[in-house]
């Protein structure tokens, strides 16, 4: 495939230097359908990025699209703040019937604003309010968002430095397997909590991702998550699972923590919850934690009703039975086989991989290689991103609706890109 | 009009106690068009709230709706992060040609995430990074958002308390007319800056609204804004105008600071920028301040392309000539006349009003009366909200596209509600 | 007088650059008695600085010296932490009988460590603990100490910058007469407290000096102090008077706030409390505020027993009747007359003065002149320091035991130095 | 020995509830000499506490006493701020000749105020200023002082809670042997520093005690200290050794870090530096770090000249040869033998001990026992304190000048108290 350098002029002249993805993928994208994007010059790209996990049901999913256009055509409420609307009720009922009740989850639902960082900010506020303490424990290589509350519990030094103020009230603890099994789980964390002289400010809550997407596709074992939940209970801390990237089926089940059999105290959801890439997020919490005063947290776009419409359609289309979960796990096995073959081809040296469901990462000892693979993949028509503190991991995040053939196509391009960057 | 208590069950059982507007407006809204909303029971409401300023062009504006549905129908990119897309380019070009160039504004454009608070967080980060200082000065009764960075420069004590941590790095200064002309403008602020012993941490920036919407429709005079800009220049502080609620034509001109003839260093826009109530926000800043590193600030929904489509359509429909500005000022005069009549009817006692363009507030000495007026207006089919630190102000925020007859209808309901709550 | 440049070698080679007084007074001091210091080269200096207010009873006051040496000779406890000792009991009894009871002051006594900043840190801790709030209000040009808690409520920008972290949890308010009577007292402060939208974090306490010594000899009027006390009561804030420099008789009465007829909630004392220049400080507070747990605040040198001995001797020598207060006021009048004459001699232009008791300041419009006067005074055998945010004030702080002749001598040197720097 | 309950009245009625030592030792102490204190009722107490390490040369050491009284008699300067004085020069010269030069230590000397916490505050300020970063790493169970800067790097939860504000900018790391050798030294700390995604704010400095006195007599191994110094160098962090309690010969050498062969970047000294229990402290740092501006840190009592006199006398008496160090190590062996015998007597169960030089701790599995032992010891005429986060350690801190017989006497009382509390 030949790529003509696109005319990026207005992006280069008018848009801020902060832009990033457009630098690695120098194309002007125009349309998208299912697993594919198309640029203005007629090139087609297979998408193994899925809007950083926001497009689990593919681009412009036809079922959701129909529901959305119907809603818009009939002049349904678009902007609803936290007014009661028919669309919101339909979403809430679907969420209760399709998601919460079958899983026996005792949650109230809060609409904290339409982005992930809004949900994390709300979760942290609530935890602090409930416990009357400031400190929050997060984990090495966590990513929770870019507003100051969320950024304070995010690990990346470059992003933290952007805050312009010292980020405090958070303390990092080692994520699962941070020391390759060399140290017992929670040895350090539990000692600090138990030792009255440790100097750790007693935390209100612990915030964790079950799989760290931005942090390098670090997968927490179910037993580690269970032990963390136990620790939180013993030490009177709330457990917040940030399921913004890993929820909505990314790892198989609707919530990524289902596999571990735990019930977090607070859960954040965003990205694929609307199903259509529209801004929407939720903060879920045990009913007894719902001590908010009316309007104590708010936000102009917390009632993005078109997103409620596609969200309800997505739940009713994909989550009324166990089909989606089974399919994701099957696709995950397909990925795993392909990655094993890649490792074999490399002689088993210099790389390793890990993942769950349809989120996978390949880490390269030569850190620069991951970036080169993504560049080469782009030239070959595959969108792939790096991840990890030094961008040393190639991240695979295809839509959950990817077909076996599409998946195979992408994995072959990946294998070729690996080969050609050796 | 008789209102049947709606079946709010799932809202009451499942949605968090944090919900607020739905309490004052006990209806389930379903459809909306132009200046009117319709609930499930067939009631119609004239909207003098306009999505808290997010619906300047009315509900489901037909021109924007057509552009949006066409885009969705043809599978235009929905979720774009900061990839270059055709829809984003079209928006940027329109923004440059219709907004920036005619006003000679030297700004770069950043997409900081789709909500106002994302834009404010980005603005504060950038100001701190540029100046290498932490402190920000805000004003009494300011409202800038609910994430921790924005909340720290927001005045409302109730909302601040929700943070759960001490909010620091911000210092409030008196907004224009805070002392009813008793004290020279900036007397206190300037002394603190000039006095090396004042104890004020030297600010990186000042953040201001030209009209404080949430704070009680407090209108800054043009000369006050000019003096503030001068002060910022003399004292090496950046001036951030938060035009999230007052921009996009609310006060007449596209930007609310145009009337004062100033060019802020940084501007935040959101709410009505998409024109259709879709989440979108911008952070604008002088080109020389664009020292961001790629990806130093990001956000999953910063590329909400459907919003870019309606935003471009709104600019091209309403802002290529001076018509909208003229019309808004004319409508504002219509409001002013009606408010004068209301004051007259009250015998000129116990209330006062103020405003610009199509944002007006009536303050009542009896603080509880504003809330009672809004309740009565709701019963009479008019959506009105209170504002101010003690909800003592009735806020008028009709769509800019409101017709003279609609405006008249609403103002008559308002007058009746005032009368009936005397 | 001819001054031989002293051999400062070890000071220059070994002592840190942070040293300051020794730069303005290039002599090696050896002995001191009463109002005079003597350097190694045989020069004598009249002391109008009195150890920054620590030597109210003069250098090596013979009565105190006798008590001290007797105590040391008989091997009295030197270092006592907070153990009960005979010397401490004697001090406490004297303090109760001579100071607290005659003034009807309902205070408990805390030994927070031997320095002023220890006392301020303890006062702030206690206020925050009692009220359960973090914020403290201080005043423009306040000086309360150099450890992080005290520094956060200190105004001087240069000293604040030394903290190396952002100093937060404090907000400055205008000290008395900050706007030369242009603005009603507490207009700004009270509005911020009453306005729920002001953005001021509700303070636990207000900390104030009745006369700001380091800040430029700014004298608060009694009515301003009374209004401040009223405001604190109405707004549920504790009033802390930092009487470290102005207490122990500097302004006439033992406490500087006596004149205003107020009873602060918390008082800090240090500097001249030991009477002999020995490190000692006290934190006094209303009995009902004494909610400390044992050992919740501590410090190795909080039981500096030799200082207790001289402190008790000073109280019993100087404060059992009203003699000292009368004498200080008389001496103050002597100073005032001399300063009036100086102003006259200058044609009433370019300078002004203010003070109470035996603390006076002369401010010069030409800011550099104050420093030049102090340098010239040093050459003429008088120790004088500058004060104020730009060192624009010559500060007079002679021992309270200064004789009329000594005072006259110093004032004549001062007048000459003023004249010779015109 | 029979103890009559002393008349504590004024202590109970007037002194704050914050007092602590006087509760465990209900006596009114009057005189002291060498290793003994005497109360008013004629009881004598052998002192194994030594003013919390401030009386290394015993109470009212006759050589120092003579120098002190001579100085006072001849009206030497008492209060000197940072003026050059003869007494200060004599101290500086002694410190250079006796302490720094023989150890080849490249330090400048700062007088930061007379208490340990003043020295720690100055050290932290300087480290932050030099490195331009806010964060400081401290260790579990560290104690560095009670003012806000020092308290933020102190471990004890009870004392931290007293701050009344969230203590931030510090992160605790595991002290040596915190996991009983289960985890490689610095595994956690180094990973956090190397991992750009760890979430640790890059520290300006690390502050450490070589033996944690308040924290439970936790002894760092020389190799651990050396590895820490290496880590600091590799990671561009300053190493601050807080030698306030362990310096001045407590562990044998003048500085406690000498044994490890490291040269910290910054050292704090206080407690026994004056030798006589008089308030005095020093902050030492490499000459190239001396970037202080004149007066950037100050303090009223930083020139406590009587303390300089006794400090110089102590150095010249005890530190001109290696005698004191040898003697301390010999006395330490005497203690160790006695503690071994006590452990033996207990059947080697339920207790363990550790120490260096003349600082030792016995930890009891039954945490309450340490307190009971100290109470019993007091009845038997021995002053002993507990230590550790749960007061589970009996701490031995006799004067370095203790005679073998005195030491033996105390150790026998200790053994009896252990026996009688079994």
JSON list of C-alpha atoms in Angstrom, two decimals, chain B residues 42-154:
[
{"chain": "B", "resi": 42, "resn": "UNK", "atom": "CA", "xyz": [-47.91, 15.37, 26.66]},
{"chain": "B", "resi": 43, "resn": "UNK", "atom": "CA", "xyz": [-47.00, 18.52, 28.53]},
{"chain": "B", "resi": 44, "resn": "UNK", "atom": "CA", "xyz": [-44.96, 21.17, 26.78]},
{"chain": "B", "resi": 45, "resn": "UNK", "atom": "CA", "xyz": [-42.38, 23.39, 28.43]},
{"chain": "B", "resi": 46, "resn": "UNK", "atom": "CA", "xyz": [-40.88, 26.59, 27.16]},
{"chain": "B", "resi": 47, "resn": "UNK", "atom": "CA", "xyz": [-37.17, 26.45, 27.87]},
{"chain": "B", "resi": 48, "resn": "UNK", "atom": "CA", "xyz": [-35.52, 29.45, 29.50]},
{"chain": "B", "resi": 49, "resn": "UNK", "atom": "CA", "xyz": [-32.64, 27.29, 30.68]},
{"chain": "B", "resi": 50, "resn": "UNK", "atom": "CA", "xyz": [-31.23, 25.94, 27.42]},
{"chain": "B", "resi": 51, "resn": "UNK", "atom": "CA", "xyz": [-29.23, 23.12, 28.92]},
{"chain": "B", "resi": 52, "resn": "UNK", "atom": "CA", "xyz": [-27.47, 25.49, 31.28]},
{"chain": "B", "resi": 53, "resn": "UNK", "atom": "CA", "xyz": [-26.33, 27.41, 28.23]},
{"chain": "B", "resi": 54, "resn": "UNK", "atom": "CA", "xyz": [-25.51, 24.40, 26.06]},
{"chain": "B", "resi": 55, "resn": "UNK", "atom": "CA", "xyz": [-28.41, 24.87, 23.66]},
{"chain": "B", "resi": 56, "resn": "UNK", "atom": "CA", "xyz": [-27.91, 28.37, 22.33]},
{"chain": "B", "resi": 57, "resn": "UNK", "atom": "CA", "xyz": [-29.35, 27.31, 18.95]},
{"chain": "B", "resi": 58, "resn": "UNK", "atom": "CA", "xyz": [-32.34, 25.58, 20.50]},
{"chain": "B", "resi": 59, "resn": "UNK", "atom": "CA", "xyz": [-33.15, 21.91, 20.86]},
{"chain": "B", "resi": 60, "resn": "UNK", "atom": "CA", "xyz": [-32.43, 19.69, 17.93]},
{"chain": "B", "resi": 61, "resn": "UNK", "atom": "CA", "xyz": [-31.80, 22.61, 15.62]},
{"chain": "B", "resi": 62, "resn": "UNK", "atom": "CA", "xyz": [-32.92, 21.37, 12.19]},
{"chain": "B", "resi": 63, "resn": "UNK", "atom": "CA", "xyz": [-29.88, 22.57, 10.24]},
{"chain": "B", "resi": 64, "resn": "UNK", "atom": "CA", "xyz": [-27.48, 20.96, 12.66]},
{"chain": "B", "resi": 65, "resn": "UNK", "atom": "CA", "xyz": [-29.64, 17.86, 12.92]},
{"chain": "B", "resi": 66, "resn": "UNK", "atom": "CA", "xyz": [-29.51, 17.38, 9.18]},
{"chain": "B", "resi": 67, "resn": "UNK", "atom": "CA", "xyz": [-25.71, 17.69, 9.14]},
{"chain": "B", "resi": 68, "resn": "UNK", "atom": "CA", "xyz": [-25.41, 15.28, 12.07]},
{"chain": "B", "resi": 69, "resn": "UNK", "atom": "CA", "xyz": [-27.69, 12.62, 10.65]},
{"chain": "B", "resi": 70, "resn": "UNK", "atom": "CA", "xyz": [-26.06, 12.84, 7.25]},
{"chain": "B", "resi": 71, "resn": "UNK", "atom": "CA", "xyz": [-22.68, 12.32, 8.90]},
{"chain": "B", "resi": 72, "resn": "UNK", "atom": "CA", "xyz": [-23.90, 9.37, 10.89]},
{"chain": "B", "resi": 73, "resn": "UNK", "atom": "CA", "xyz": [-25.68, 7.86, 7.90]},
{"chain": "B", "resi": 74, "resn": "UNK", "atom": "CA", "xyz": [-22.52, 7.93, 5.83]},
{"chain": "B", "resi": 75, "resn": "UNK", "atom": "CA", "xyz": [-20.52, 6.29, 8.62]},
{"chain": "B", "resi": 76, "resn": "UNK", "atom": "CA", "xyz": [-18.33, 9.28, 9.30]},
{"chain": "B", "resi": 77, "resn": "UNK", "atom": "CA", "xyz": [-15.74, 8.73, 11.99]},
{"chain": "B", "resi": 78, "resn": "UNK", "atom": "CA", "xyz": [-17.50, 8.91, 15.38]},
{"chain": "B", "resi": 79, "resn": "UNK", "atom": "CA", "xyz": [-14.72, 8.47, 17.90]},
{"chain": "B", "resi": 80, "resn": "UNK", "atom": "CA", "xyz": [-11.47, 9.98, 16.80]},
{"chain": "B", "resi": 81, "resn": "UNK", "atom": "CA", "xyz": [-9.20, 10.70, 19.77]},
{"chain": "B", "resi": 82, "resn": "UNK", "atom": "CA", "xyz": [-6.81, 13.25, 18.31]},
{"chain": "B", "resi": 83, "resn": "UNK", "atom": "CA", "xyz": [-6.47, 11.58, 14.96]},
{"chain": "B", "resi": 84, "resn": "UNK", "atom": "CA", "xyz": [-6.78, 13.89, 11.97]},
{"chain": "B", "resi": 85, "resn": "UNK", "atom": "CA", "xyz": [-10.26, 13.47, 10.50]},
{"chain": "B", "resi": 86, "resn": "UNK", "atom": "CA", "xyz": [-12.18, 15.18, 7.76]},
{"chain": "B", "resi": 87, "resn": "UNK", "atom": "CA", "xyz": [-14.80, 16.34, 10.24]},
{"chain": "B", "resi": 88, "resn": "UNK", "atom": "CA", "xyz": [-12.19, 17.84, 12.54]},
{"chain": "B", "resi": 89, "resn": "UNK", "atom": "CA", "xyz": [-10.53, 19.61, 9.66]},
{"chain": "B", "resi": 90, "resn": "UNK", "atom": "CA", "xyz": [-13.83, 21.08, 8.56]},
{"chain": "B", "resi": 91, "resn": "UNK", "atom": "CA", "xyz": [-14.46, 22.31, 12.06]},
{"chain": "B", "resi": 92, "resn": "UNK", "atom": "CA", "xyz": [-10.99, 23.78, 12.45]},
{"chain": "B", "resi": 93, "resn": "UNK", "atom": "CA", "xyz": [-11.24, 25.56, 9.12]},
{"chain": "B", "resi": 94, "resn": "UNK", "atom": "CA", "xyz": [-14.63, 26.99, 10.00]},
{"chain": "B", "resi": 95, "resn": "UNK", "atom": "CA", "xyz": [-13.41, 28.04, 13.41]},
{"chain": "B", "resi": 96, "resn": "UNK", "atom": "CA", "xyz": [-10.44, 29.77, 11.86]},
{"chain": "B", "resi": 97, "resn": "UNK", "atom": "CA", "xyz": [-12.37, 31.46, 9.07]},
{"chain": "B", "resi": 98, "resn": "UNK", "atom": "CA", "xyz": [-15.56, 32.34, 10.90]},
{"chain": "B", "resi": 99, "resn": "UNK", "atom": "CA", "xyz": [-14.37, 32.96, 14.44]},
{"chain": "B", "resi": 100, "resn": "UNK", "atom": "CA", "xyz": [-10.66, 33.60, 14.84]},
{"chain": "B", "resi": 101, "resn": "UNK", "atom": "CA", "xyz": [-9.60, 35.44, 11.69]},
{"chain": "B", "resi": 102, "resn": "UNK", "atom": "CA", "xyz": [-12.39, 38.06, 11.62]},
{"chain": "B", "resi": 103, "resn": "UNK", "atom": "CA", "xyz": [-11.62, 38.87, 15.23]},
{"chain": "B", "resi": 104, "resn": "UNK", "atom": "CA", "xyz": [-7.87, 38.82, 14.72]},
{"chain": "B", "resi": 105, "resn": "UNK", "atom": "CA", "xyz": [-7.44, 36.31, 17.53]},
{"chain": "B", "resi": 106, "resn": "UNK", "atom": "CA", "xyz": [-3.98, 34.74, 17.62]},
{"chain": "B", "resi": 107, "resn": "UNK", "atom": "CA", "xyz": [-5.00, 31.40, 19.10]},
{"chain": "B", "resi": 108, "resn": "UNK", "atom": "CA", "xyz": [-4.00, 27.81, 18.76]},
{"chain": "B", "resi": 109, "resn": "UNK", "atom": "CA", "xyz": [-6.83, 25.32, 19.34]},
{"chain": "B", "resi": 110, "resn": "UNK", "atom": "CA", "xyz": [-6.64, 22.41, 21.77]},
{"chain": "B", "resi": 111, "resn": "UNK", "atom": "CA", "xyz": [-9.23, 19.66, 22.18]},
{"chain": "B", "resi": 112, "resn": "UNK", "atom": "CA", "xyz": [-8.81, 18.90, 25.87]},
{"chain": "B", "resi": 113, "resn": "UNK", "atom": "CA", "xyz": [-11.68, 16.42, 26.27]},
{"chain": "B", "resi": 114, "resn": "UNK", "atom": "CA", "xyz": [-15.36, 17.04, 25.72]},
{"chain": "B", "resi": 115, "resn": "UNK", "atom": "CA", "xyz": [-16.42, 18.86, 28.89]},
{"chain": "B", "resi": 116, "resn": "UNK", "atom": "CA", "xyz": [-15.92, 22.29, 30.33]},
{"chain": "B", "resi": 117, "resn": "UNK", "atom": "CA", "xyz": [-13.96, 21.03, 33.28]},
{"chain": "B", "resi": 118, "resn": "UNK", "atom": "CA", "xyz": [-11.55, 19.26, 30.93]},
{"chain": "B", "resi": 119, "resn": "UNK", "atom": "CA", "xyz": [-10.93, 22.61, 29.25]},
{"chain": "B", "resi": 120, "resn": "UNK", "atom": "CA", "xyz": [-10.38, 24.41, 32.54]},
{"chain": "B", "resi": 121, "resn": "UNK", "atom": "CA", "xyz": [-8.02, 21.71, 33.79]},
{"chain": "B", "resi": 122, "resn": "UNK", "atom": "CA", "xyz": [-6.02, 22.03, 30.58]},
{"chain": "B", "resi": 123, "resn": "UNK", "atom": "CA", "xyz": [-5.97, 25.81, 30.81]},
{"chain": "B", "resi": 124, "resn": "UNK", "atom": "CA", "xyz": [-4.68, 25.72, 34.40]},
{"chain": "B", "resi": 125, "resn": "UNK", "atom": "CA", "xyz": [-2.06, 23.10, 33.57]},
{"chain": "B", "resi": 126, "resn": "UNK", "atom": "CA", "xyz": [-0.79, 25.15, 30.67]},
{"chain": "B", "resi": 127, "resn": "UNK", "atom": "CA", "xyz": [-0.69, 28.38, 32.66]},
{"chain": "B", "resi": 128, "resn": "UNK", "atom": "CA", "xyz": [1.28, 26.69, 35.44]},
{"chain": "B", "resi": 129, "resn": "UNK", "atom": "CA", "xyz": [3.65, 25.09, 32.97]},
{"chain": "B", "resi": 130, "resn": "UNK", "atom": "CA", "xyz": [4.26, 28.35, 31.13]},
{"chain": "B", "resi": 131, "resn": "UNK", "atom": "CA", "xyz": [4.85, 30.43, 34.24]},
{"chain": "B", "resi": 132, "resn": "UNK", "atom": "CA", "xyz": [6.40, 27.78, 36.49]},
{"chain": "B", "resi": 133, "resn": "UNK", "atom": "CA", "xyz": [4.16, 28.82, 39.37]},
{"chain": "B", "resi": 134, "resn": "UNK", "atom": "CA", "xyz": [1.34, 26.98, 41.13]},
{"chain": "B", "resi": 135, "resn": "UNK", "atom": "CA", "xyz": [-0.99, 29.71, 42.33]},
{"chain": "B", "resi": 136, "resn": "UNK", "atom": "CA", "xyz": [-4.10, 30.78, 40.43]},
{"chain": "B", "resi": 137, "resn": "UNK", "atom": "CA", "xyz": [-6.33, 33.69, 41.29]},
{"chain": "B", "resi": 138, "resn": "UNK", "atom": "CA", "xyz": [-10.06, 33.26, 40.80]},
{"chain": "B", "resi": 139, "resn": "UNK", "atom": "CA", "xyz": [-13.00, 35.44, 41.79]},
{"chain": "B", "resi": 140, "resn": "UNK", "atom": "CA", "xyz": [-15.73, 35.36, 44.38]},
{"chain": "B", "resi": 141, "resn": "UNK", "atom": "CA", "xyz": [-18.67, 33.27, 43.18]},
{"chain": "B", "resi": 142, "resn": "UNK", "atom": "CA", "xyz": [-16.74, 31.82, 40.27]},
{"chain": "B", "resi": 143, "resn": "UNK", "atom": "CA", "xyz": [-17.76, 28.47, 38.85]},
{"chain": "B", "resi": 144, "resn": "UNK", "atom": "CA", "xyz": [-15.27, 26.56, 36.75]},
{"chain": "B", "resi": 145, "resn": "UNK", "atom": "CA", "xyz": [-16.05, 22.88, 37.19]},
{"chain": "B", "resi": 146, "resn": "UNK", "atom": "CA", "xyz": [-16.10, 19.88, 39.47]},
{"chain": "B", "resi": 147, "resn": "UNK", "atom": "CA", "xyz": [-12.84, 18.01, 38.92]},
{"chain": "B", "resi": 148, "resn": "UNK", "atom": "CA", "xyz": [-10.22, 18.86, 41.50]},
{"chain": "B", "resi": 149, "resn": "UNK", "atom": "CA", "xyz": [-8.27, 21.39, 39.48]},
{"chain": "B", "resi": 150, "resn": "UNK", "atom": "CA", "xyz": [-11.36, 23.33, 38.44]},
{"chain": "B", "resi": 151, "resn": "UNK", "atom": "CA", "xyz": [-13.07, 22.96, 41.79]},
{"chain": "B", "resi": 152, "resn": "UNK", "atom": "CA", "xyz": [-10.12, 24.62, 43.53]},
{"chain": "B", "resi": 153, "resn": "UNK", "atom": "CA", "xyz": [-10.90, 27.84, 41.64]},
{"chain": "B", "resi": 154, "resn": "UNK", "atom": "CA", "xyz": [-14.66, 27.55, 42.15]}
]
